Amino acid sequence: QVQLQESGPGLVKPSEILSLTCTVSGYSISSGYYWGWIRQSPGKGLEWIGSMYHSGSTYYNPSLKSRVTISVDTSKNQFSLRLRPVTAADTAVYYCARVYGSGTYYRSDYWGQGTLVTVSS
Amino acid sequence: QSVLTQPPSVSAAPGQKVTISCSGSSSNIGNNYVSWYQQLPGTAPKLLIYENNNRPSGIPDRFSGSKSGTSATLVITGLQTGDEADYYCGTWDTSLSVYVFGTGTKVTVL
């Protein structure tokens, strides 16, 4: 069974870097699929951040592209999200997910439980 | 502001049927597959429907999806109290080069 688990600081100061890691079990990242991040502001809907294929190609939400980096570490079976600089508007629950396909076939078929990141001084 | 519009809420009695619509445009729903996600209170979203009308393993056939033109629909039959959740549609937007989610619909079982 594929499982994903987010980890990282729950509190980040404004203008600093938000850094999260997703650890995957039950499936080897290097075997394929895209790996992505989605966030949900408190009481709001879902926002796609971006995704990355295990070999390196990436897709980012244009509204966040200048601040986002997604990377994969196949040796640890993890992938990561970096967002900088952050503001209070980046406060959200961040989910990592396995992504099937790209473009028209895109769907997130396995999700982590999510981690709340609060941006505050 | 999402490019996919859903009704904020729908409700029905146990055993009844609810229909959730998702309205988009030719750059998203009109030319790409639609997925549906269920988010139970306090939990992560779960894939419910993919490629317009396919269910992942383990999803009961009470959940069904369809697409026509630039709109998609999720139907839940035999409504159960455990179906109370937020439901989101999602699809790729070719013009924006972004995956977009719908505004979300809260299902209440009366």
Tab-separated table of C-alpha atoms in Angstrom:
chain	number	residue	atom	x	y	z
A	1	GLN	CA	0.000	0.000	0.000
A	2	VAL	CA	1.388	3.374	-1.017
A	3	GLN	CA	1.710	5.788	1.884
A	4	LEU	CA	2.962	9.367	2.019
A	5	GLN	CA	3.904	11.394	5.082
A	6	GLU	CA	4.709	15.091	5.211
A	7	SER	CA	7.227	16.498	7.672
A	8	GLY	CA	8.674	19.903	8.437
A	9	PRO	CA	8.307	22.981	10.649
A	10	GLY	CA	4.799	23.961	11.624
A	11	LEU	CA	5.738	27.612	12.087
A	12	VAL	CA	7.684	29.784	9.665
A	13	LYS	CA	8.477	33.472	9.970
A	14	PRO	CA	7.427	35.908	7.244
A	15	SER	CA	10.036	36.366	4.481
A	16	GLU	CA	11.734	33.095	5.394
A	17	ILE	CA	11.707	29.698	3.673
A	18	LEU	CA	9.001	27.071	3.991
A	19	SER	CA	10.590	23.657	3.598
A	20	LEU	CA	8.655	20.370	3.686
A	21	THR	CA	9.583	16.781	2.945
A	22	CYS	CA	7.330	13.939	1.871
A	23	THR	CA	8.475	10.413	2.677
A	24	VAL	CA	7.009	7.700	0.470
A	25	SER	CA	6.599	4.073	1.516
A	26	GLY	CA	5.179	1.124	-0.369
A	27	TYR	CA	6.412	2.418	-3.719
A	28	SER	CA	9.766	3.437	-5.137
A	29	ILE	CA	9.781	7.019	-6.456
A	30	SER	CA	12.333	6.032	-9.099
A	31	SER	CA	9.862	3.523	-10.571
A	32	GLY	CA	7.787	6.284	-12.094
A	33	TYR	CA	4.827	8.619	-11.535
A	34	TYR	CA	4.865	12.307	-10.795
A	35	TRP	CA	5.027	13.563	-7.221
A	36	GLY	CA	3.285	16.743	-6.204
A	37	TRP	CA	2.149	19.244	-3.612
A	38	ILE	CA	-1.269	20.762	-2.960
A	39	ARG	CA	-2.259	23.211	-0.239
A	40	GLN	CA	-5.467	24.278	1.467
A	41	SER	CA	-5.777	27.549	3.342
A	42	PRO	CA	-7.866	27.365	6.537
A	43	GLY	CA	-11.505	26.950	5.624
A	44	LYS	CA	-10.751	27.278	1.912
A	45	GLY	CA	-10.480	25.110	-1.155
A	46	LEU	CA	-7.579	23.221	-2.700
A	47	GLU	CA	-4.726	24.891	-4.578
A	48	TRP	CA	-2.302	22.973	-6.779
A	49	ILE	CA	1.327	23.964	-6.165
A	50	GLY	CA	3.166	21.763	-8.629
A	51	SER	CA	4.584	18.356	-9.411
A	52	MET	CA	7.786	16.689	-10.500
A	53	TYR	CA	8.594	13.520	-12.397
A	54	HIS	CA	11.157	11.263	-10.757
A	55	SER	CA	13.622	12.025	-13.532
A	56	GLY	CA	13.419	15.757	-12.987
A	57	SER	CA	10.812	17.478	-15.179
A	58	THR	CA	8.644	19.847	-13.187
A	59	TYR	CA	5.329	21.675	-13.487
A	60	TYR	CA	4.571	24.627	-11.247
A	61	ASN	CA	1.493	26.744	-10.645
A	62	PRO	CA	2.303	29.977	-12.541
A	63	SER	CA	1.038	32.015	-9.588
A	64	LEU	CA	3.722	30.469	-7.356
A	65	LYS	CA	6.400	29.584	-9.880
A	66	SER	CA	8.836	32.334	-8.939
A	67	ARG	CA	8.886	31.170	-5.301
A	68	VAL	CA	8.582	27.372	-5.541
A	69	THR	CA	11.034	24.528	-5.941
A	70	ILE	CA	10.115	20.847	-5.889
A	71	SER	CA	12.900	18.302	-5.776
A	72	VAL	CA	13.195	14.533	-5.514
A	73	ASP	CA	15.708	12.430	-3.580
A	74	THR	CA	15.334	8.904	-4.930
A	75	SER	CA	18.002	7.543	-2.563
A	76	LYS	CA	15.783	8.413	0.404
A	77	ASN	CA	12.493	7.862	-1.451
A	78	GLN	CA	11.493	11.416	-0.585
A	79	PHE	CA	10.509	14.567	-2.377
A	80	SER	CA	10.530	18.105	-1.080
A	81	LEU	CA	8.881	21.506	-1.359
A	82	ARG	CA	10.588	24.835	-0.852
A	83	LEU	CA	8.643	28.091	-0.928
A	84	ARG	CA	10.321	31.452	-0.411
A	85	PRO	CA	9.838	34.086	0.685
A	86	VAL	CA	6.630	33.311	2.575
A	87	THR	CA	3.875	35.625	3.764
A	88	ALA	CA	0.821	35.095	5.949
A	89	ALA	CA	-1.087	34.177	2.798
A	90	ASP	CA	0.982	30.988	2.605
A	91	THR	CA	-0.509	29.689	5.857
A	92	ALA	CA	-2.192	26.425	4.898
A	93	VAL	CA	-2.339	22.685	5.252
A	94	TYR	CA	0.171	21.283	2.787
A	95	TYR	CA	-0.456	17.884	1.221
A	96	CYS	CA	1.950	15.754	-0.741
A	97	ALA	CA	0.541	13.341	-3.291
A	98	ARG	CA	1.424	10.777	-5.894
A	99	VAL	CA	0.308	11.938	-9.308
A	100	TYR	CA	-0.754	9.707	-12.159
A	101	GLY	CA	0.008	11.159	-15.544
A	102	SER	CA	0.422	14.675	-16.771
A	103	GLY	CA	-1.795	17.094	-18.616
A	104	THR	CA	-5.144	15.604	-19.491
A	105	TYR	CA	-4.557	12.423	-17.469
A	106	TYR	CA	-3.427	14.257	-14.317
A	107	ARG	CA	-4.868	12.994	-11.046
A	108	SER	CA	-3.601	12.630	-7.483
A	109	ASP	CA	-4.281	9.046	-6.482
A	110	TYR	CA	-2.527	8.836	-3.091
A	111	TRP	CA	-2.295	11.665	-0.567
A	112	GLY	CA	-0.415	12.312	2.632
A	113	GLN	CA	-2.381	13.257	5.726
A	114	GLY	CA	-1.329	16.884	5.431
A	115	THR	CA	0.676	19.207	7.654
A	116	LEU	CA	-0.346	22.652	8.852
A	117	VAL	CA	2.200	25.393	8.255
A	118	THR	CA	1.566	28.752	9.893
A	119	VAL	CA	3.439	31.835	8.742
A	120	SER	CA	3.761	34.238	11.644
A	121	SER	CA	6.373	36.207	13.495
B	1	GLN	CA	-10.525	32.343	-7.591
B	2	SER	CA	-11.172	28.948	-9.150
B	3	VAL	CA	-12.019	28.515	-12.827
B	4	LEU	CA	-14.239	25.529	-11.971
B	5	THR	CA	-17.554	26.375	-10.356
B	6	GLN	CA	-19.462	24.053	-8.029
B	7	PRO	CA	-22.547	24.657	-5.885
B	8	PRO	CA	-21.516	25.498	-2.304
B	9	SER	CA	-23.758	22.859	-0.790
B	10	VAL	CA	-26.234	20.098	-1.528
B	11	SER	CA	-28.270	17.967	0.840
B	12	ALA	CA	-30.599	15.009	0.872
B	13	ALA	CA	-32.004	12.387	3.216
B	14	PRO	CA	-30.323	9.005	3.776
B	15	GLY	CA	-30.898	6.683	0.854
B	16	GLN	CA	-31.586	9.511	-1.556
B	17	LYS	CA	-29.478	10.866	-4.414
B	18	VAL	CA	-27.417	14.027	-4.740
B	19	THR	CA	-25.937	15.544	-7.862
B	20	ILE	CA	-22.937	17.860	-7.838
B	21	SER	CA	-22.094	19.913	-10.891
B	22	CYS	CA	-18.723	21.290	-11.969
B	23	SER	CA	-18.741	23.978	-14.625
B	24	GLY	CA	-15.657	24.977	-16.573
B	25	SER	CA	-14.581	25.928	-20.071
B	26	SER	CA	-13.049	24.524	-23.234
B	27	SER	CA	-9.527	25.039	-21.875
B	28	ASN	CA	-10.136	22.743	-18.936
B	29	ILE	CA	-13.133	20.388	-18.683
B	30	GLY	CA	-13.930	20.678	-22.362
B	31	ASN	CA	-10.663	19.077	-23.445
B	32	ASN	CA	-9.308	17.184	-20.443
B	33	TYR	CA	-10.338	14.388	-18.125
B	34	VAL	CA	-12.079	15.255	-14.861
B	35	SER	CA	-11.386	13.758	-11.446
B	36	TRP	CA	-13.429	14.000	-8.274
B	37	TYR	CA	-12.091	14.028	-4.729
B	38	GLN	CA	-13.851	13.428	-1.414
B	39	GLN	CA	-12.578	15.197	1.694
B	40	LEU	CA	-14.082	13.900	4.919
B	41	PRO	CA	-13.926	16.323	7.866
B	42	GLY	CA	-10.388	16.766	9.148
B	43	THR	CA	-8.836	14.407	6.619
B	44	ALA	CA	-6.926	14.557	3.360
B	45	PRO	CA	-8.765	14.429	0.044
B	46	LYS	CA	-9.268	11.003	-1.519
B	47	LEU	CA	-9.569	10.220	-5.223
B	48	LEU	CA	-13.151	9.196	-5.950
B	49	ILE	CA	-13.464	9.322	-9.729
B	50	TYR	CA	-10.833	9.651	-12.455
B	51	GLU	CA	-10.964	10.103	-16.241
B	52	ASN	CA	-14.538	11.394	-15.977
B	53	ASN	CA	-16.258	8.182	-14.926
B	54	ASN	CA	-13.818	5.602	-13.547
B	55	ARG	CA	-13.671	4.518	-9.918
B	56	PRO	CA	-10.416	3.506	-8.195
B	57	SER	CA	-10.413	0.136	-6.511
B	58	GLY	CA	-12.452	0.200	-3.319
B	59	ILE	CA	-14.778	3.059	-4.267
B	60	PRO	CA	-18.401	1.840	-4.200
B	61	ASP	CA	-20.534	2.082	-7.316
B	62	ARG	CA	-22.859	4.470	-5.477
B	63	PHE	CA	-20.452	7.114	-6.755
B	64	SER	CA	-20.533	7.863	-10.461
B	65	GLY	CA	-19.195	10.593	-12.700
B	66	SER	CA	-19.955	11.935	-16.130
B	67	LYS	CA	-18.928	14.759	-18.430
B	68	SER	CA	-20.700	16.659	-21.157
B	69	GLY	CA	-19.097	19.542	-22.988
B	70	THR	CA	-17.596	21.926	-20.451
B	71	SER	CA	-19.388	20.508	-17.420
B	72	ALA	CA	-18.955	17.448	-15.255
B	73	THR	CA	-21.264	15.809	-12.747
B	74	LEU	CA	-20.798	13.620	-9.688
B	75	VAL	CA	-23.795	11.578	-8.552
B	76	ILE	CA	-24.038	9.882	-5.185
B	77	THR	CA	-26.898	7.395	-4.820
B	78	GLY	CA	-28.055	5.601	-1.691
B	79	LEU	CA	-26.729	8.480	0.403
B	80	GLN	CA	-25.188	7.514	3.757
B	81	THR	CA	-24.227	9.582	6.780
B	82	GLY	CA	-20.618	8.654	6.092
B	83	ASP	CA	-20.835	10.518	2.780
B	84	GLU	CA	-20.969	13.875	4.573
B	85	ALA	CA	-17.889	15.594	3.220
B	86	ASP	CA	-16.582	18.217	0.858
B	87	TYR	CA	-16.320	17.173	-2.775
B	88	TYR	CA	-13.990	18.755	-5.321
B	89	CYS	CA	-13.704	18.352	-9.054
B	90	GLY	CA	-10.309	18.766	-10.680
B	91	THR	CA	-8.811	18.875	-14.145
B	92	TRP	CA	-5.881	20.221	-16.122
B	93	ASP	CA	-6.272	23.671	-17.646
B	94	THR	CA	-4.398	23.713	-20.924
B	95	SER	CA	-4.397	27.500	-21.330
B	96	LEU	CA	-3.160	28.222	-17.812
B	97	SER	CA	-0.839	25.170	-17.653
B	98	VAL	CA	-2.106	24.447	-14.180
B	99	TYR	CA	-4.151	21.787	-12.442
B	100	VAL	CA	-7.337	23.417	-11.209
B	101	PHE	CA	-9.733	22.347	-8.495
B	102	GLY	CA	-13.368	23.290	-8.254
B	103	THR	CA	-14.709	25.578	-5.548
B	104	GLY	CA	-15.919	22.580	-3.555
B	105	THR	CA	-19.361	21.332	-2.521
B	106	LYS	CA	-20.387	20.379	0.977
B	107	VAL	CA	-22.720	17.388	1.087
B	108	THR	CA	-25.060	17.210	4.073
B	109	VAL	CA	-27.138	14.163	4.921
B	110	LEU	CA	-30.368	15.353	6.476
